[in-house]
Amino acid sequence: MTNVRVIKPALAALVAAAACVGGLAFSSSQPAQADTYSDLINAQNQHAASVQREAELKQQLAGVNQELADKVLELDDLTNNKIVAAQAKVTQANEDAATAQDEADAASGRLSAAQKDKETLEEQIKQTGKDYDDAHAAVAQLARDEMHGSNASDVMSVVTGATSTQDFVNSMQSRDALSRNEANAASSAATSLSTSKNRGERLAAIEKQIAVLKTQADEKAASAQTAAETAQSERDALDKLRQEGEARRDELSSMIDSLDSQSAKQAAQTVLIASQVDSYNRQFQKEQQDAANRVDTGNQGGTPSTPVTPAPAPAPAPAPAPAPAPAPSVGGQGTSNGDYGNAYATGQCTYWAYERRRQMGIGTPSYLGNGGDWWRNAPSYGLRVDHNPQVGAALSFLPGQDGADGTWGHVAVVEAVYGDGTFQISEMNVGGLWMMNYRTLTNLGQYWFVH
């Protein structure tokens, strides 16, 4: 039987992490709240899972010093409830900020188009004066081209259905207004005048429209700024929660050895692992944000910046030809054989498995292939492969096994092993790149472990 618990990762892109609540007293799970029916169902399910998890932890911690039990429960509530809720707020705030910015950009574009229309018309007025009427001039030119008034009348009638010069002028103006796109909305607003418009009248109409567009652009820009500040505030709150989680995890880690009950130790370790996985989300998101900040995206609304071409990433060291397969070791873990650094695709399960083992002081070959191939390729580098879980071992899932990809398989890292035959794993890219999860699995000899 597989018992699955998932820590929702910090997502899109752009989210710093963490925040925490003050106070030492453990607060029970908050009732579900939502805006839509589907949100309500999801919130209710999450609340039910939280209540069940809390009850299980309390049962496992029965008889434990109350202060220590409270610390375990507080860290679990922080990791699985408060941080998850804060992450949802960050995601929504980021989306709102992006929408507000798009609207502000669109309003600014309309204003710029109207200002360009104004500049063009002012240049034309310098040449012809304000009284010049483009529509009447077009009619006159048509008459001159036809060399005969009756022919000009026939053309006007056929093309526009007009029976007089004034009808033709009005028709031409109406057609011209309909053909203009949104970017030129300011100039087309001049059609609100009921009389034939000379260039001076059109200029006045455009200037009036510019004033309206300027107000709209300012309002959209202010809304975008407010949304951006709200998003940053939510990200700061989330980061504060995660910082608090790290502090509480360190405190609990120093006290776990005082637990005598195996079930209590397992409960505490499960909560610690969940918190640790969440801290990896924070670490990876910070790395992604730092990388994004090094990319020049240009100036918006200002002087264009000079594009920066990123330096090409160095090519990874070529995979060495595997040596003849030596007999697998029967003792320790890891190897320096074939370890040239983390050459696996970032955000993937293989990247995490290498990185996590490195954090544990365990060397891993850089070119073991897809997650489902690690168990097959590892012996050629001298690594021990068997069916026995051990902290730090890489669990190489076969294609399709326990939800692994049907072609590439999957790989995770063993975080804890318990006396009842279960063990805890951490893994990346189950629900998407960089997304961290943890699971408790039962070992029945069906898994391949790379030591």
Short mmCIF file of C-alpha atoms in Angstrom, two decimals:
data_model
loop_
_atom_site.label_atom_id
_atom_site.label_comp_id
_atom_site.label_asym_id
_atom_site.label_seq_id
_atom_site.Cartn_x
_atom_site.Cartn_y
_atom_site.Cartn_z
CA MET A 1 0.00 0.00 0.00
CA THR A 2 1.27 3.47 -0.85
CA ASN A 3 0.58 6.39 1.44
CA VAL A 4 1.05 9.63 -0.50
CA ARG A 5 1.49 13.10 0.95
CA VAL A 6 2.23 16.02 -1.32
CA ILE A 7 3.73 19.37 -0.45
CA LYS A 8 2.47 21.96 -2.92
CA PRO A 9 5.46 23.76 -4.39
CA ALA A 10 5.94 27.43 -4.72
CA LEU A 11 5.18 28.06 -8.34
CA ALA A 12 5.14 30.55 -11.91
CA ALA A 13 7.61 31.78 -11.57
CA LEU A 14 8.63 34.54 -9.79
CA VAL A 15 7.71 33.68 -6.25
CA ALA A 16 9.98 34.14 -3.34
CA ALA A 17 9.03 32.02 -0.38
CA ALA A 18 7.95 31.98 3.13
CA ALA A 19 6.27 33.47 6.08
CA CYS A 20 5.29 32.35 9.51
CA VAL A 21 3.05 33.06 12.37
CA GLY A 22 4.08 34.15 15.76
CA GLY A 23 2.98 32.48 18.94
CA LEU A 24 3.80 29.06 20.29
CA ALA A 25 0.35 27.64 20.82
CA PHE A 26 -0.75 25.20 18.14
CA SER A 27 -3.85 26.34 16.29
CA SER A 28 -6.10 23.75 14.73
CA SER A 29 -6.82 23.77 11.00
CA GLN A 30 -8.93 26.67 9.77
CA PRO A 31 -12.30 25.93 8.15
CA ALA A 32 -12.38 25.79 4.37
CA GLN A 33 -13.01 29.08 2.56
CA ALA A 34 -13.41 29.69 -1.19
CA ASP A 35 -14.90 31.98 -3.83
CA THR A 36 -16.29 29.43 -6.30
CA TYR A 37 -17.93 26.04 -5.91
CA SER A 38 -14.93 24.14 -7.27
CA ASP A 39 -12.64 26.14 -5.00
CA LEU A 40 -14.90 25.31 -2.09
CA ILE A 41 -14.75 21.57 -2.84
CA ASN A 42 -10.95 21.70 -3.11
CA ALA A 43 -10.69 23.69 0.11
CA GLN A 44 -12.99 21.25 1.93
CA ASN A 45 -10.92 18.29 0.72
CA GLN A 46 -7.71 19.98 1.84
CA HIS A 47 -9.26 20.77 5.20
CA ALA A 48 -10.41 17.16 5.65
CA ALA A 49 -6.93 15.88 4.77
CA SER A 50 -5.40 18.34 7.23
CA VAL A 51 -7.73 17.24 10.02
CA GLN A 52 -6.98 13.58 9.31
CA ARG A 53 -3.23 14.21 9.26
CA GLU A 54 -3.43 16.12 12.54
CA ALA A 55 -5.37 13.27 14.17
CA GLU A 56 -2.82 10.70 12.97
CA LEU A 57 0.07 12.78 14.32
CA LYS A 58 -1.61 13.22 17.70
CA GLN A 59 -2.15 9.47 17.92
CA GLN A 60 1.50 8.79 17.09
CA LEU A 61 2.62 11.41 19.61
CA ALA A 62 0.48 10.07 22.46
CA GLY A 63 2.46 10.04 25.69
CA VAL A 64 5.14 12.39 24.35
CA ASN A 65 6.15 15.50 26.30
CA GLN A 66 3.42 18.03 25.50
CA GLU A 67 5.84 20.82 24.58
CA LEU A 68 7.64 18.63 22.08
CA ALA A 69 4.38 17.25 20.68
CA ASP A 70 3.14 20.81 20.18
CA LYS A 71 6.29 21.70 18.27
CA VAL A 72 5.72 18.78 15.89
CA LEU A 73 2.09 19.77 15.36
CA GLU A 74 2.96 23.45 14.89
CA LEU A 75 5.57 22.67 12.23
CA ASP A 76 3.15 20.37 10.42
CA ASP A 77 0.43 23.04 10.47
CA LEU A 78 2.90 25.62 9.24
CA THR A 79 4.19 23.46 6.39
CA ASN A 80 0.99 21.85 5.18
CA ASN A 81 -1.60 24.53 5.92
CA LYS A 82 -0.28 28.05 6.40
CA ILE A 83 2.48 27.92 3.78
CA VAL A 84 0.19 26.21 1.26
CA ALA A 85 -2.48 28.89 1.80
CA ALA A 86 0.11 31.65 1.53
CA GLN A 87 1.41 30.12 -1.71
CA ALA A 88 -2.09 30.17 -3.18
CA LYS A 89 -2.36 33.88 -2.33
CA VAL A 90 0.99 34.54 -3.99
CA THR A 91 -0.07 32.72 -7.15
CA GLN A 92 -3.33 34.70 -7.37
CA ALA A 93 -1.58 37.99 -6.61
CA ASN A 94 1.01 37.34 -9.33
CA GLU A 95 -1.75 36.61 -11.85
CA ASP A 96 -3.64 39.77 -10.86
CA ALA A 97 -0.47 41.84 -11.16
CA ALA A 98 0.25 40.43 -14.63
CA THR A 99 -3.31 41.19 -15.81
CA ALA A 100 -3.16 44.72 -14.44
CA GLN A 101 0.16 45.32 -16.16
CA ASP A 102 -1.22 44.05 -19.49
CA GLU A 103 -4.15 46.47 -19.20
CA ALA A 104 -1.79 49.32 -18.32
CA ASP A 105 0.40 48.52 -21.32
CA ALA A 106 -2.64 48.46 -23.62
CA ALA A 107 -3.85 51.84 -22.31
CA SER A 108 -0.38 53.28 -22.77
CA GLY A 109 -0.31 51.95 -26.34
CA ARG A 110 -3.61 53.61 -27.19
CA LEU A 111 -2.38 56.88 -25.75
CA SER A 112 0.86 56.68 -27.73
CA ALA A 113 -1.06 55.99 -30.94
CA ALA A 114 -3.31 59.01 -30.37
CA GLN A 115 -0.31 61.23 -29.65
CA LYS A 116 1.30 60.06 -32.87
CA ASP A 117 -1.90 60.88 -34.78
CA LYS A 118 -1.79 64.36 -33.26
CA GLU A 119 1.83 64.89 -34.26
CA THR A 120 1.11 63.74 -37.82
CA LEU A 121 -1.89 66.03 -38.12
CA GLU A 122 0.05 69.00 -36.72
CA GLU A 123 2.69 68.51 -39.40
CA GLN A 124 -0.01 68.42 -42.06
CA ILE A 125 -1.56 71.62 -40.69
CA LYS A 126 1.78 73.39 -40.99
CA GLN A 127 1.67 72.67 -44.71
CA THR A 128 -1.98 73.33 -45.49
CA GLY A 129 -3.46 75.29 -42.60
CA LYS A 130 -6.30 74.29 -40.27
CA ASP A 131 -9.10 74.85 -42.79
CA TYR A 132 -7.94 72.17 -45.21
CA ASP A 133 -10.66 69.50 -45.59
CA ASP A 134 -9.26 66.15 -46.73
CA ALA A 135 -12.64 64.75 -47.74
CA HIS A 136 -13.57 67.71 -49.94
CA ALA A 137 -10.10 67.67 -51.42
CA ALA A 138 -10.55 64.02 -52.32
CA VAL A 139 -13.81 64.83 -54.10
CA ALA A 140 -12.19 67.65 -56.04
CA GLN A 141 -9.31 65.41 -57.07
CA LEU A 142 -11.74 62.74 -58.19
CA ALA A 143 -13.54 65.29 -60.37
CA ARG A 144 -10.27 66.48 -61.88
CA ASP A 145 -9.18 62.93 -62.60
CA GLU A 146 -12.41 62.15 -64.40
CA MET A 147 -12.25 65.44 -66.34
CA HIS A 148 -16.05 65.58 -66.33
CA GLY A 149 -18.43 66.42 -63.52
CA SER A 150 -21.08 63.92 -64.64
CA ASN A 151 -18.56 61.08 -64.58
CA ALA A 152 -17.47 62.15 -61.11
CA SER A 153 -21.08 62.06 -60.00
CA ASP A 154 -21.50 58.60 -61.48
CA VAL A 155 -18.42 57.36 -59.63
CA MET A 156 -19.64 58.83 -56.34
CA SER A 157 -23.04 57.22 -56.84
CA VAL A 158 -21.66 53.79 -57.74
CA VAL A 159 -18.97 53.69 -55.03
CA THR A 160 -20.91 55.16 -52.14
CA GLY A 161 -24.52 55.43 -53.19
CA ALA A 162 -24.25 59.18 -52.65
CA THR A 163 -26.41 61.58 -54.65
CA SER A 164 -24.51 64.75 -53.73
CA THR A 165 -21.00 65.90 -52.90
CA GLN A 166 -21.94 66.38 -49.23
CA ASP A 167 -23.36 62.85 -49.05
CA PHE A 168 -20.16 61.55 -50.59
CA VAL A 169 -18.01 63.45 -48.05
CA ASN A 170 -20.03 62.09 -45.14
CA SER A 171 -19.90 58.56 -46.55
CA MET A 172 -16.16 58.71 -47.07
CA GLN A 173 -15.68 59.96 -43.52
CA SER A 174 -17.87 57.20 -42.11
CA ARG A 175 -16.08 54.48 -44.06
CA ASP A 176 -12.74 55.87 -43.05
CA ALA A 177 -13.80 55.85 -39.39
CA LEU A 178 -14.94 52.21 -39.60
CA SER A 179 -11.68 51.12 -41.19
CA ARG A 180 -9.46 52.55 -38.47
CA ASN A 181 -8.19 50.11 -35.84
CA GLU A 182 -8.17 50.58 -32.09
CA ALA A 183 -4.69 52.03 -32.07
CA ASN A 184 -6.05 55.02 -34.02
CA ALA A 185 -9.22 55.35 -31.97
CA ALA A 186 -8.37 58.90 -31.00
CA SER A 187 -8.38 60.18 -34.57
CA SER A 188 -11.55 58.29 -35.47
CA ALA A 189 -13.25 59.95 -32.49
CA ALA A 190 -13.36 63.05 -34.68
CA THR A 191 -16.31 61.44 -36.49
CA SER A 192 -18.42 62.48 -33.50
CA LEU A 193 -18.61 65.90 -35.18
CA SER A 194 -21.75 66.06 -37.32
CA THR A 195 -20.29 68.45 -39.87
CA SER A 196 -17.53 68.02 -42.40
CA LYS A 197 -14.22 68.18 -40.48
CA ASN A 198 -11.31 70.24 -41.54
CA ARG A 199 -7.89 69.52 -40.07
CA GLY A 200 -8.28 72.04 -37.27
CA GLU A 201 -11.51 70.40 -36.11
CA ARG A 202 -9.95 66.95 -36.30
CA LEU A 203 -7.00 68.16 -34.23
CA ALA A 204 -9.34 69.46 -31.53
CA ALA A 205 -11.16 66.11 -31.45
CA ILE A 206 -7.88 64.18 -31.14
CA GLU A 207 -6.66 66.46 -28.34
CA LYS A 208 -9.91 65.86 -26.47
CA GLN A 209 -9.57 62.12 -26.91
CA ILE A 210 -5.94 62.23 -25.75
CA ALA A 211 -7.05 63.78 -22.48
CA VAL A 212 -9.46 60.88 -21.93
CA LEU A 213 -6.85 58.29 -22.85
CA LYS A 214 -4.30 59.96 -20.59
CA THR A 215 -6.67 59.64 -17.63
CA GLN A 216 -7.36 55.99 -18.47
CA ALA A 217 -3.65 55.22 -18.85
CA ASP A 218 -2.85 56.86 -15.51
CA GLU A 219 -5.60 54.87 -13.78
CA LYS A 220 -4.42 51.57 -15.30
CA ALA A 221 -0.81 52.33 -14.39
CA ALA A 222 -1.84 53.06 -10.79
CA SER A 223 -3.83 49.81 -10.65
CA ALA A 224 -0.85 47.88 -11.99
CA GLN A 225 1.41 49.45 -9.38
CA THR A 226 -1.02 48.57 -6.59
CA ALA A 227 -1.33 44.99 -7.85
CA ALA A 228 2.45 44.66 -8.06
CA GLU A 229 2.83 45.93 -4.49
CA THR A 230 0.16 43.50 -3.29
CA ALA A 231 1.93 40.61 -5.01
CA GLN A 232 5.24 41.60 -3.44
CA SER A 233 3.58 41.83 -0.04
CA GLU A 234 2.17 38.32 -0.43
CA ARG A 235 5.56 37.01 -1.52
CA ASP A 236 7.20 38.64 1.50
CA ALA A 237 4.61 37.07 3.79
CA LEU A 238 5.25 33.66 2.26
CA ASP A 239 8.99 34.08 2.62
CA LYS A 240 8.55 35.04 6.26
CA LEU A 241 6.51 31.88 6.86
CA ARG A 242 9.16 29.70 5.28
CA GLN A 243 11.91 31.34 7.29
CA GLU A 244 9.89 30.58 10.41
CA GLY A 245 9.49 27.00 9.20
CA GLU A 246 13.25 26.61 8.87
CA ALA A 247 13.80 27.95 12.39
CA ARG A 248 11.19 25.61 13.84
CA ARG A 249 12.63 22.67 11.90
CA ASP A 250 16.12 23.32 13.27
CA GLU A 251 14.72 23.52 16.80
CA LEU A 252 12.75 20.29 16.43
CA SER A 253 15.69 18.46 14.86
CA SER A 254 17.76 19.08 17.98
CA MET A 255 15.03 17.55 20.18
CA ILE A 256 14.02 14.49 18.19
CA ASP A 257 16.57 12.19 19.86
CA SER A 258 14.71 12.64 23.15
CA LEU A 259 11.73 10.71 21.75
CA ASP A 260 11.55 7.14 23.02
CA SER A 261 8.57 5.93 21.00
CA GLN A 262 9.30 4.66 17.49
CA SER A 263 5.93 5.91 16.25
CA ALA A 264 6.61 9.36 17.72
CA LYS A 265 10.03 9.48 16.04
CA GLN A 266 8.46 8.48 12.73
CA ALA A 267 5.81 11.21 13.10
CA ALA A 268 8.45 13.83 13.88
CA GLN A 269 10.68 12.70 11.01
CA THR A 270 7.76 12.83 8.58
CA VAL A 271 7.01 16.42 9.58
CA LEU A 272 10.70 17.37 9.39
CA ILE A 273 11.06 15.89 5.91
CA ALA A 274 7.98 17.79 4.68
CA SER A 275 9.42 21.02 6.03
CA GLN A 276 12.82 20.27 4.50
CA VAL A 277 11.26 19.61 1.10
CA ASP A 278 9.45 22.94 1.31
CA SER A 279 12.75 24.67 2.07
CA TYR A 280 14.17 23.19 -1.14
CA ASN A 281 11.31 24.84 -3.02
CA ARG A 282 12.38 28.14 -1.50
CA GLN A 283 16.00 27.53 -2.43
CA PHE A 284 15.27 26.59 -6.03
CA GLN A 285 12.85 29.46 -6.54
CA LYS A 286 15.43 31.91 -5.27
CA GLU A 287 17.95 30.50 -7.74
CA GLN A 288 15.42 30.86 -10.57
CA GLN A 289 14.60 34.44 -9.52
CA ASP A 290 18.28 35.35 -9.36
CA ALA A 291 18.76 33.91 -12.84
CA ALA A 292 15.75 35.86 -14.15
CA ASN A 293 17.11 39.08 -12.65
CA ARG A 294 20.32 38.62 -14.64
CA VAL A 295 18.38 38.68 -17.92
CA ASP A 296 17.90 42.12 -19.49
CA THR A 297 14.25 42.34 -20.53
CA GLY A 298 14.55 45.94 -21.76
CA ASN A 299 12.85 49.10 -20.54
CA GLN A 300 9.10 49.54 -20.72
CA GLY A 301 8.04 52.95 -21.85
CA GLY A 302 11.54 54.41 -21.81
CA THR A 303 14.63 54.49 -23.93
CA PRO A 304 15.22 51.03 -25.40
CA SER A 305 18.08 49.27 -23.72
CA THR A 306 20.82 47.50 -25.56
CA PRO A 307 19.96 43.79 -25.77
CA VAL A 308 22.22 41.56 -23.78
CA THR A 309 23.13 38.23 -25.31
CA PRO A 310 23.61 35.67 -22.54
CA ALA A 311 26.92 33.86 -22.60
CA PRO A 312 26.42 30.32 -23.84
CA ALA A 313 26.34 27.72 -21.11
CA PRO A 314 29.45 25.56 -21.07
CA ALA A 315 28.93 22.16 -22.56
CA PRO A 316 28.94 19.38 -19.97
CA ALA A 317 31.91 17.09 -19.86
CA PRO A 318 31.36 14.19 -22.22
CA ALA A 319 30.27 10.96 -20.63
CA PRO A 320 33.22 8.60 -20.31
CA ALA A 321 32.95 5.22 -21.88
CA PRO A 322 31.77 2.86 -19.13
CA ALA A 323 34.46 0.57 -17.86
CA PRO A 324 33.78 -3.16 -17.75
CA ALA A 325 31.19 -3.71 -15.06
CA PRO A 326 32.95 -4.34 -11.76
CA ALA A 327 31.36 -6.36 -9.01
CA PRO A 328 28.99 -4.10 -7.06
CA SER A 329 30.21 -2.92 -3.69
CA VAL A 330 28.53 -4.38 -0.66
CA GLY A 331 29.31 -1.70 1.88
CA GLY A 332 29.08 2.09 1.66
CA GLN A 333 27.33 4.51 -0.66
CA GLY A 334 28.33 6.71 -3.55
CA THR A 335 31.34 6.88 -5.81
CA SER A 336 33.65 9.44 -7.38
CA ASN A 337 33.78 7.28 -10.49
CA GLY A 338 31.99 9.19 -13.24
CA ASP A 339 31.02 12.09 -10.98
CA TYR A 340 31.71 15.27 -13.01
CA GLY A 341 29.09 17.43 -11.31
CA ASN A 342 25.34 17.70 -11.82
CA ALA A 343 24.91 17.30 -15.58
CA TYR A 344 21.21 16.38 -15.39
CA ALA A 345 18.48 18.65 -16.77
CA THR A 346 17.50 21.26 -14.19
CA GLY A 347 14.14 20.80 -12.49
CA GLN A 348 13.96 17.11 -13.39
CA CYS A 349 13.86 14.15 -11.00
CA THR A 350 17.41 13.15 -11.97
CA TYR A 351 18.69 16.64 -11.18
CA TRP A 352 17.16 16.45 -7.73
CA ALA A 353 18.43 12.92 -7.03
CA TYR A 354 22.01 13.94 -7.84
CA GLU A 355 21.73 17.20 -5.89
CA ARG A 356 20.13 15.67 -2.80
CA ARG A 357 22.71 12.88 -2.62
CA ARG A 358 25.43 15.50 -2.99
CA GLN A 359 23.96 17.35 -0.01
CA MET A 360 24.16 14.09 1.92
CA GLY A 361 27.81 13.67 0.98
CA ILE A 362 27.11 10.86 -1.49
CA GLY A 363 28.81 10.91 -4.90
CA THR A 364 26.73 10.05 -7.96
CA PRO A 365 27.84 9.47 -11.57
CA SER A 366 26.84 12.35 -13.81
CA TYR A 367 25.49 10.26 -16.68
CA LEU A 368 23.27 7.50 -15.32
CA GLY A 369 20.57 8.33 -17.89
CA ASN A 370 16.84 8.56 -17.26
CA GLY A 371 15.49 7.85 -13.79
CA GLY A 372 14.26 4.42 -14.80
CA ASP A 373 17.76 3.49 -16.04
CA TRP A 374 19.77 4.32 -12.92
CA TRP A 375 19.44 0.86 -11.39
CA ARG A 376 20.69 -0.72 -14.65
CA ASN A 377 23.60 1.68 -15.29
CA ALA A 378 24.84 2.19 -11.72
CA PRO A 379 26.71 -1.15 -11.31
CA SER A 380 29.06 -0.25 -14.18
CA TYR A 381 30.36 2.59 -11.97
CA GLY A 382 30.79 0.34 -8.94
CA LEU A 383 27.59 1.32 -7.13
CA ARG A 384 25.65 -1.23 -5.11
CA VAL A 385 22.12 -1.91 -6.36
CA ASP A 386 19.59 -3.98 -4.41
CA HIS A 387 16.05 -4.06 -3.04
CA ASN A 388 16.90 -2.67 0.41
CA PRO A 389 16.05 0.98 1.22
CA GLN A 390 18.73 3.03 2.94
CA VAL A 391 18.81 6.75 3.75
CA GLY A 392 20.50 8.50 0.81
CA ALA A 393 19.83 5.71 -1.68
CA ALA A 394 18.31 6.64 -5.04
CA LEU A 395 15.07 4.79 -5.75
CA SER A 396 15.01 4.03 -9.49
CA PHE A 397 11.37 3.55 -10.50
CA LEU A 398 10.79 1.36 -13.54
CA PRO A 399 8.71 2.92 -16.35
CA GLY A 400 5.10 3.07 -15.19
CA GLN A 401 5.91 1.91 -11.65
CA ASP A 402 3.93 3.79 -8.97
CA GLY A 403 2.97 6.52 -11.44
CA ALA A 404 6.41 6.91 -13.02
CA ASP A 405 6.60 8.00 -16.66
CA GLY A 406 5.85 5.08 -18.93
CA THR A 407 8.95 5.72 -21.05
CA TRP A 408 11.58 7.37 -18.88
CA GLY A 409 10.77 6.02 -15.44
CA HIS A 410 11.55 8.14 -12.38
CA VAL A 411 14.09 8.51 -9.56
CA ALA A 412 13.79 9.73 -5.97
CA VAL A 413 15.92 9.79 -2.82
CA VAL A 414 15.27 7.87 0.40
CA GLU A 415 15.00 10.28 3.33
CA ALA A 416 14.04 7.94 6.16
CA VAL A 417 13.55 4.22 6.78
CA TYR A 418 11.12 2.95 9.43
CA GLY A 419 10.87 -0.30 11.33
CA ASP A 420 7.43 -1.21 9.95
CA GLY A 421 8.75 -1.72 6.42
CA THR A 422 7.88 1.76 5.18
CA PHE A 423 10.28 4.45 4.06
CA GLN A 424 10.12 8.12 3.10
CA ILE A 425 11.29 9.58 -0.23
CA SER A 426 11.73 13.08 -1.61
CA GLU A 427 11.33 13.67 -5.33
CA MET A 428 11.12 16.39 -7.96
CA ASN A 429 9.05 16.89 -11.12
CA VAL A 430 6.11 14.68 -10.25
CA GLY A 431 3.63 17.47 -11.04
CA GLY A 432 5.94 19.73 -13.06
CA LEU A 433 9.49 21.07 -13.27
CA TRP A 434 10.95 22.00 -9.88
CA MET A 435 7.86 20.76 -8.05
CA MET A 436 8.87 18.94 -4.88
CA ASN A 437 6.94 16.12 -3.21
CA TYR A 438 7.45 13.50 -0.55
CA ARG A 439 5.85 10.08 -0.17
CA THR A 440 5.78 7.20 2.26
CA LEU A 441 6.10 3.85 0.48
CA THR A 442 6.01 0.25 1.66
CA ASN A 443 8.93 -1.96 0.68
CA LEU A 444 7.89 -5.40 -0.55
CA GLY A 445 11.06 -6.03 -2.51
CA GLN A 446 9.63 -4.43 -5.66
CA TYR A 447 11.97 -1.41 -5.82
CA TRP A 448 15.55 -1.00 -7.06
CA PHE A 449 17.77 1.10 -4.79
CA VAL A 450 21.05 2.63 -5.98
CA HIS A 451 23.42 3.09 -3.01
#
